Coordinates of C-alpha atoms in Angstrom, one line a residue:
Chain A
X15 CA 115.1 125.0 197.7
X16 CA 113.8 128.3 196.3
X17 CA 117.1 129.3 194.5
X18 CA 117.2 125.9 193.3
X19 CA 114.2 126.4 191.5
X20 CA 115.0 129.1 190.1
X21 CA 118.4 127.8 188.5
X22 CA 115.6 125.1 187.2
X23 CA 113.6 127.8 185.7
X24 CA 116.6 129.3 183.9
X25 CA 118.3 126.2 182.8
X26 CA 114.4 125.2 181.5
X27 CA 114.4 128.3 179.8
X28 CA 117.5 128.2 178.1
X29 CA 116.8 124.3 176.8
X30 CA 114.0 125.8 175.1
X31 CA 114.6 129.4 174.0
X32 CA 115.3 129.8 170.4
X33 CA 117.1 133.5 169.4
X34 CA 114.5 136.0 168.0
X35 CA 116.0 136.7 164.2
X36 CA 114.1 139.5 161.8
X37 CA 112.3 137.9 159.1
X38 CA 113.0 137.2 155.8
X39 CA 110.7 138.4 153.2
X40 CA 112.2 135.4 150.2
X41 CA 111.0 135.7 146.7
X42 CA 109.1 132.7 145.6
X43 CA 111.3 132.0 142.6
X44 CA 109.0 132.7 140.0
X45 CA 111.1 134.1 137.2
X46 CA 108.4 135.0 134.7
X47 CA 108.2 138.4 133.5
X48 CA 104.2 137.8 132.3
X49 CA 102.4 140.2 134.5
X50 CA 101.5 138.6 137.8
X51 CA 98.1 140.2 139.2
X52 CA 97.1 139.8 143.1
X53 CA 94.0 137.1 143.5
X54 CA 90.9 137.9 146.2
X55 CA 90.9 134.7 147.6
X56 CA 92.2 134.3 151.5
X57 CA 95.6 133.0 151.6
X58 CA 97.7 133.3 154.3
X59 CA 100.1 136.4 154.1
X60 CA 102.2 139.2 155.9
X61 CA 101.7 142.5 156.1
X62 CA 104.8 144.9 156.6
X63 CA 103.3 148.1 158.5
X64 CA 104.5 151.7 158.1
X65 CA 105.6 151.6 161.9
X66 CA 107.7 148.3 161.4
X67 CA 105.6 146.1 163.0
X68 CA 103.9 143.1 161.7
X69 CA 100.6 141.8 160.8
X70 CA 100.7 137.8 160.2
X71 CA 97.3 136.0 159.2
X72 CA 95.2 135.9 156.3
X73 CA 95.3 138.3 153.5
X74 CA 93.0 139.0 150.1
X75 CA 93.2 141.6 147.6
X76 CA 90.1 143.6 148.4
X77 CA 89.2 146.5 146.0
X78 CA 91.0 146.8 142.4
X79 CA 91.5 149.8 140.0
X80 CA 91.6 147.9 136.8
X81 CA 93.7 144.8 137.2
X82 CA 95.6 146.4 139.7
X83 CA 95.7 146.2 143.6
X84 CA 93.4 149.1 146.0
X85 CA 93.5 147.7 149.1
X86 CA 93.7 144.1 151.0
X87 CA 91.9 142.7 153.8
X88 CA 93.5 141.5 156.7
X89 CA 92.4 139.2 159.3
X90 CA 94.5 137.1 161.7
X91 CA 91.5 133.6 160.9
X92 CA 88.8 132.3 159.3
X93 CA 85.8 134.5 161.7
X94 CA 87.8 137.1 162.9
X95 CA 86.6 140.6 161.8
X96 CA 88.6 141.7 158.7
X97 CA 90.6 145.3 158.5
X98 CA 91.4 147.2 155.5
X99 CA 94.8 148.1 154.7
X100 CA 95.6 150.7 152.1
X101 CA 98.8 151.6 150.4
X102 CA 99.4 154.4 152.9
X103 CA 99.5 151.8 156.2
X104 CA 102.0 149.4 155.1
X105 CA 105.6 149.1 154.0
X106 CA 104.8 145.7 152.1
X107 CA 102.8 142.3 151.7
X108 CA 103.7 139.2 151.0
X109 CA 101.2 137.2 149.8
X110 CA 100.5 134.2 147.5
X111 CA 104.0 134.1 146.2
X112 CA 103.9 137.9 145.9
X113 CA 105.8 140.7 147.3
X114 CA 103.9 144.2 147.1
X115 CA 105.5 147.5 147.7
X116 CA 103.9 150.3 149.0
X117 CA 105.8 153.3 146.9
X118 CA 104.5 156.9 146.0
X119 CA 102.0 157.0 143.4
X120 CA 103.8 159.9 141.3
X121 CA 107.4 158.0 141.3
X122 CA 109.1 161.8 140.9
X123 CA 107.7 162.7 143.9
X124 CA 108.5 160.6 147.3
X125 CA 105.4 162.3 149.7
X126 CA 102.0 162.3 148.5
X127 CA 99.9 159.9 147.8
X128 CA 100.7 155.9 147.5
X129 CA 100.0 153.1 146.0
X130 CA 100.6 149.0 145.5
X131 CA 102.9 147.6 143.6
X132 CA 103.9 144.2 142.3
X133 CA 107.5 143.0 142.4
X134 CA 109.0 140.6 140.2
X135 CA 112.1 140.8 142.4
X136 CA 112.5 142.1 145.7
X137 CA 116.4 142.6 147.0
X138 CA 117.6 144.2 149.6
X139 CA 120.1 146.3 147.3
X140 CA 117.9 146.8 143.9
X141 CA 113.9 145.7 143.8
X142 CA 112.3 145.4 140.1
X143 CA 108.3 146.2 140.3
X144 CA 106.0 145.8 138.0
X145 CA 105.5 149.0 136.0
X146 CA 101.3 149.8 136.1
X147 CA 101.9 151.5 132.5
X148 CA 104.0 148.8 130.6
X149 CA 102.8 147.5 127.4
X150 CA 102.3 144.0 127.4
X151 CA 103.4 141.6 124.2
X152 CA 100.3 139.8 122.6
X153 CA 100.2 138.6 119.0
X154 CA 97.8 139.5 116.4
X155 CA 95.2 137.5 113.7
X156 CA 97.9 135.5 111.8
X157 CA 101.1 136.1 113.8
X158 CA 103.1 133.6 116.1
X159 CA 104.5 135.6 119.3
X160 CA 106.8 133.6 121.7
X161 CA 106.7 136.2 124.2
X162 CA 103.0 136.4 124.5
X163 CA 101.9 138.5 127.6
X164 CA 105.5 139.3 128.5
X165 CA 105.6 142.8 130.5
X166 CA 108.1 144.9 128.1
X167 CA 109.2 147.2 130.5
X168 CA 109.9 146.8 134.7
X169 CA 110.7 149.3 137.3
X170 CA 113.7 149.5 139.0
X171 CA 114.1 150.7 142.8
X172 CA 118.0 151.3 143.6
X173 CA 119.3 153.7 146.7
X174 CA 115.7 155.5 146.9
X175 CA 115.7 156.4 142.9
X176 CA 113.0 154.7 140.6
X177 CA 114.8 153.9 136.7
X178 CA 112.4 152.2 134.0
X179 CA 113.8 149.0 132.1
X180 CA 112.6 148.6 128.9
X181 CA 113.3 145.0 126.8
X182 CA 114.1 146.9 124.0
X183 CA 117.3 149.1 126.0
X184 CA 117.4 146.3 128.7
X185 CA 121.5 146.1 128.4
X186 CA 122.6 150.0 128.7
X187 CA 119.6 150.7 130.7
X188 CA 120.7 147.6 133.4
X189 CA 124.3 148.7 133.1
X190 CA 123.3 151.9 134.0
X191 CA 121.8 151.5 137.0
X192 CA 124.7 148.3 138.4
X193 CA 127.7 150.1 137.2
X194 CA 128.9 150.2 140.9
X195 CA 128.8 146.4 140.7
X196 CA 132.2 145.2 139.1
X197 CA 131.4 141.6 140.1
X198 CA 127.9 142.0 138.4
X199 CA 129.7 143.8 135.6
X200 CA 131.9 141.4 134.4
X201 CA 128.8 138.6 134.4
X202 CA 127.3 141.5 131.8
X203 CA 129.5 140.0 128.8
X204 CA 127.8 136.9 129.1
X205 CA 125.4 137.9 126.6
X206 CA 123.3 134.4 126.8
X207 CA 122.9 135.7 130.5
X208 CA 122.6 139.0 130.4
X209 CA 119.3 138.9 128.6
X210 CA 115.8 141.5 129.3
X211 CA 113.9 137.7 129.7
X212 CA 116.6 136.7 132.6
X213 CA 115.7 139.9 134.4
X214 CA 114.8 138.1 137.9
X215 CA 118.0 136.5 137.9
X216 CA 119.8 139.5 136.4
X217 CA 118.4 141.2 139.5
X218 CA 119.5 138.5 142.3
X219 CA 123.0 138.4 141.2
X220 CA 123.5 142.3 141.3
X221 CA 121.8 141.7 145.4
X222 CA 123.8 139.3 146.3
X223 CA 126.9 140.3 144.8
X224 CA 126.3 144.1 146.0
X225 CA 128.1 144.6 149.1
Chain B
X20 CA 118.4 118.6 193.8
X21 CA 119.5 114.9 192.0
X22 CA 116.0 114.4 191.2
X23 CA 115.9 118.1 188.9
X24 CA 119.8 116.9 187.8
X25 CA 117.5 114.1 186.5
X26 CA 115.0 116.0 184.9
X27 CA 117.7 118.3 183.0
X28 CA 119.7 115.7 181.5
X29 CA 116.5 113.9 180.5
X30 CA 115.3 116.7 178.2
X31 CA 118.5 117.2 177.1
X32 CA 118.9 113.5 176.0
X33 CA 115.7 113.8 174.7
X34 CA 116.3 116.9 172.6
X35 CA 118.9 115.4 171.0
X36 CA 117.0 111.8 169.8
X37 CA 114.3 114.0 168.8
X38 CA 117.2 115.3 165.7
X39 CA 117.2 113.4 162.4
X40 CA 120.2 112.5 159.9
X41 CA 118.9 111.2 157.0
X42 CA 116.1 112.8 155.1
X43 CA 112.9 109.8 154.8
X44 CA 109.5 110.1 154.2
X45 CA 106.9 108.5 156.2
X46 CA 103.0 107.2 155.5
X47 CA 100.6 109.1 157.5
X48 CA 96.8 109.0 158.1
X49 CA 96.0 112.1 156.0
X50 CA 93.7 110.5 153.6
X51 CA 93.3 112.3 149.4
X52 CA 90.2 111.3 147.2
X53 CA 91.7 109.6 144.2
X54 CA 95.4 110.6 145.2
X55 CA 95.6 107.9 148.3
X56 CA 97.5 107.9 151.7
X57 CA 100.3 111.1 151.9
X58 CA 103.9 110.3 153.0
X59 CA 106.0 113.1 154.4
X60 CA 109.1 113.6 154.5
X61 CA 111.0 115.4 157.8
X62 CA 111.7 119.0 157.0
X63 CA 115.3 119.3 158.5
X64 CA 117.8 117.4 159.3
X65 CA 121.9 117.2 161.3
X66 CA 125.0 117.0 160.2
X67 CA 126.4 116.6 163.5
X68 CA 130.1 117.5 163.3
X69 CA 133.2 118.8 165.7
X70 CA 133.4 122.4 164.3
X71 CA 132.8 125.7 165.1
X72 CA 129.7 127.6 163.8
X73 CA 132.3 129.5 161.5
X74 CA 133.9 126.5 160.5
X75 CA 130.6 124.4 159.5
X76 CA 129.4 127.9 157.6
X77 CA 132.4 128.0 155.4
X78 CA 131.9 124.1 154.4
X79 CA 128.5 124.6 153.2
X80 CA 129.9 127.9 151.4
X81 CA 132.6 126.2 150.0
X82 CA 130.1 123.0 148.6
X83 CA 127.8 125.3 147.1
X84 CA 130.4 126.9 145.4
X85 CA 131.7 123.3 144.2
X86 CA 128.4 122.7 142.7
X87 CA 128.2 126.4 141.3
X88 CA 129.8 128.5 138.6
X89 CA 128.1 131.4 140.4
X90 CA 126.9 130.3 143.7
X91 CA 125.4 133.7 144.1
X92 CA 122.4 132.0 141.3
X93 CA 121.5 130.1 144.3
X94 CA 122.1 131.9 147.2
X95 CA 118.7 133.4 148.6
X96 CA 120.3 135.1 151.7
X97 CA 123.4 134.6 153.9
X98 CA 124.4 135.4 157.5
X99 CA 128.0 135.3 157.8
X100 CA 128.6 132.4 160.5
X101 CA 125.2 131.3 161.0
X102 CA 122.8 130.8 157.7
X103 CA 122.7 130.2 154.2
X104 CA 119.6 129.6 152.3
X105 CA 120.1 128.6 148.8
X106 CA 117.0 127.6 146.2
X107 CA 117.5 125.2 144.0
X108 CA 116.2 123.7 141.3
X109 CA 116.4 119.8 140.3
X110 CA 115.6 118.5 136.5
X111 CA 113.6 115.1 137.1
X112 CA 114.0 114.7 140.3
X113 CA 110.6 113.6 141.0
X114 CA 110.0 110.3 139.0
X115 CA 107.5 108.3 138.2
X116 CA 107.2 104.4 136.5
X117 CA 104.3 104.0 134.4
X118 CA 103.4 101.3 131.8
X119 CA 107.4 100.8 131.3
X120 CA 107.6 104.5 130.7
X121 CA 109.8 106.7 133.0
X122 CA 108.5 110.3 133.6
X123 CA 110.2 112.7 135.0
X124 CA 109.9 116.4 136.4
X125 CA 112.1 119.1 138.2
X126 CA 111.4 119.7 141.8
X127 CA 112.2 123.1 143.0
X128 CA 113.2 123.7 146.6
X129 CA 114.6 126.3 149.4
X130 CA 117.0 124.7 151.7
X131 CA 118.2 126.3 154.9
X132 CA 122.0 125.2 156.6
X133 CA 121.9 127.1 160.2
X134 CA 125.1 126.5 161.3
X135 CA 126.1 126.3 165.0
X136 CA 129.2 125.1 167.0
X137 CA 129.2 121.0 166.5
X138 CA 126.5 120.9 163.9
X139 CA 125.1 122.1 160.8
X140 CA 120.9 122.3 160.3
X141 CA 119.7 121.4 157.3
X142 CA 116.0 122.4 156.4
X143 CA 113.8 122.3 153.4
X144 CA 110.7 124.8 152.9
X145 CA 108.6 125.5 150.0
X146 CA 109.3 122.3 147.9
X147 CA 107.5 122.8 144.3
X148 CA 106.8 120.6 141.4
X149 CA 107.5 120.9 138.2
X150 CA 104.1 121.1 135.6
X151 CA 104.5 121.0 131.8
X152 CA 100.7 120.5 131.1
X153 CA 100.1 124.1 132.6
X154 CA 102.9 125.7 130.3
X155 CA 101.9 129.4 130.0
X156 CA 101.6 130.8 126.5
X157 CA 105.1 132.2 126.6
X158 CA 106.6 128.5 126.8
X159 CA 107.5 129.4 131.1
X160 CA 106.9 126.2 133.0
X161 CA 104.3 126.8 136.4
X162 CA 104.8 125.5 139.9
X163 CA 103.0 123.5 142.3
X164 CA 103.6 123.4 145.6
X165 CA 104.5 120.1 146.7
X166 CA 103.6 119.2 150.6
X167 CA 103.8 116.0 150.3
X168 CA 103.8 112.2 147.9
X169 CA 100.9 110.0 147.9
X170 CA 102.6 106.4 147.4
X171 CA 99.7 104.7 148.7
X172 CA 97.2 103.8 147.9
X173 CA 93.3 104.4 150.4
X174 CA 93.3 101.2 151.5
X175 CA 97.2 101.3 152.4
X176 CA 98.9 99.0 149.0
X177 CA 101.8 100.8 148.0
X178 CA 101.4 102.1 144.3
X179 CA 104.1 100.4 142.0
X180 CA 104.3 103.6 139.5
X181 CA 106.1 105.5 142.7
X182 CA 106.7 103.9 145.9
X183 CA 110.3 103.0 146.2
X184 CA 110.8 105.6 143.1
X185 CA 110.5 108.6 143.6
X186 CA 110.2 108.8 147.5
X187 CA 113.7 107.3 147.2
X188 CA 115.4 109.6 144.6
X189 CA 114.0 112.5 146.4
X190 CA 115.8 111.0 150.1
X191 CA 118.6 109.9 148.1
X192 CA 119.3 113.3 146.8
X193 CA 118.7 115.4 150.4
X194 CA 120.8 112.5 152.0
X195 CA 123.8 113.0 149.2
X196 CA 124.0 116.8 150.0
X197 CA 124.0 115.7 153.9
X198 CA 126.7 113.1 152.9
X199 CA 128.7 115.7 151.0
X200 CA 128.5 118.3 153.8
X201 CA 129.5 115.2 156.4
X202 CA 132.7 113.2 154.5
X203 CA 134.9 116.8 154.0
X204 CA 135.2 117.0 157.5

């Protein structure tokens, strides 16, 4: 009787097991290159910690420098007592739509101290951030601007090495950095394609092209 | 011993009732001020087959790259053999009847195709709605998250501008890719 319960307990546990797979961090398919800016409102997010383990719960943007990201709070639900997490304790945060790297502050450097940033893409291969410095377009008394409150220059992160991408040297700066990409560099002389404004798509192609 | 026999093969029967074909939403109690009674739709679906996990991956490769110049546009991630997740996105898929007026709006969505041996799992997360009236500045369209459709109304009356509309063009849709994935066996 005992051994047959135990063949129970194994066929039970095998109806119901589902395999354990590492998670996905997806972007959320928002392709607009105006300069996206982390809310302070609780929202359910994941935290990505320096040791590789994960946080899941509720997330805000706590303190601010600017418009740009200090720190979050974290707390697994509405009650629990809230931690801070800082740029130095985490590997990323998705939240709200948002991926947010932790990378060095000084980009030349890779030790030192760190700070948030905001991706517009995040890809296993190539990520493009949000540069903290980039102008942004606006128009002026008596203009028209189509592009208003476009970022005009991103980050790139490829094989450890942070390149900036301007709009206005998007093509040879892009080609630059994908050049070991021939899949991804043939697409390139689709002009109507291969656009600055196209640069979250730009960017998913080279990822999942990139083998 | 027949008695646990029993037991197994009724949780396996069971399992296996409990999987949907068709995509279809469904009225529940959850109650909206001014928006009505919300209808759901089932998040995943079968498309129960007699091939390998390898075999069921490559037809869902090969009909995204039938719909696709560059299925790579759509691809959000790929396991060789086991998953494909693609994100779409569908000009006026969500419809509505108004007055004699017909509007329409793109629906984006991520849809997941686990594949395993004899069947092929089709799930759909993070379904967002098209909204012109919120255009930012820079002419880019915003995105609502879509949980649900309200096609009735408080009291439980259907509402003629959507009910039958655009709970069926969404189904229809889901259930043509299931279709497609199902007749090139």
């Amino acid at each position: 009787m005992k051994k047959q319960l135990i063949i129970f307990a194994f066929l039970i546990l095998g109806l119901t097991s589902v395999a354990q797979t590492t998670k996905s961090y997806y972007n959320s398919g928002n392709t607009a290159t105006t300069k996206k800016f982390v809310s302070a409102s609780w929202l359910p997010g994941t935290i990505l910690l320096a040791d590789g383990s994960e946080l899941v719960g509720q997330v805000r943007g706590y303190t601010y420098k600017g418009n740009d990201i200090n720190s979050f709070r974290y707390r697994v639900k509405k009650g629990d007592k809230a931690r801070t997490i800082k740029a130095i304790d985490c590997q990323l945060i998705s939240y709200d739509g948002l991926i947010i790297l932790s990378l060095p502050k000084n980009l030349k450097k890779k030790f030192g101290k760190r700070m948030f940033y905001v991706t517009l893409y995040y890809g296993e291969h190539l990520t493009i951030f949000q540069n903290p410095k980039a102008e942004v377009a606006s128009s002026f008394s008596g203009s028209i601007t189509f592009n208003e409150g476009q970022m005009l220059s991103y980050l790139a992160l490829k094989d450890g090495q942070i390149s900036k991408i301007t709009k206005l040297r998007f093509r040879n700066q892009m080609k630059n950095i994908a050049y070991d990409n021939q899949k991804f560099m043939n697409r390139t002389t689709d002009r109507s394609w291969f656009k600055y404004d196209n640069i979250y798509k730009i960017a998913h192609f080279y990822n999942q092209t990139k083998n | 011993m027949k008695s646990i026999l029993f037991l197994i093969s009724f949780l396996f029967v069971g399992q296996l009732q409990a999987q949907d074909t068709t995509f279809k939403y469904v009225k529940t109690n959850e109650k909206k001020a001014l928006a009505g009674l919300k209808s759901v739709m089932n998040s995943s679906a079968f498309v129960l087959n007699d091939l390998s996990a390898a075999e069921s991956y490559e037809k869902v490769y090969n009909y995204i790259s039938s719909k696709y110049e560059y299925p790579e546009d759509v691809l959000m991630s790929n396991t060789p053999g086991a998953e494909l997740v693609i994100q779409e996105t569908i000009p006026g898929l969500y419809t509505m009847k108004s007055m004699g007026f017909v509007n329409s709006f793109a629906v984006r969505y991520r849809m997941t195709f686990k594949t395993r041996d004899g069947s092929i799992e089709c799930s759909i997360a993070s379904m967002q709605l098209e909204n012109p009236v919120t255009m930012s500045q820079n002419m880019e369209k915003e995105w609502n998250d879509m949980d649900g459709l309200y096609l009735h109304r408080k009291n439980g009356k259907p509402k003629k501008t959507m009910s039958g509309i655009t709970d069926t063009k969404i189904e229809n849709h889901f259930n043509a890719i299931l279709e497609s994935l199902q007749r090139s066996n």
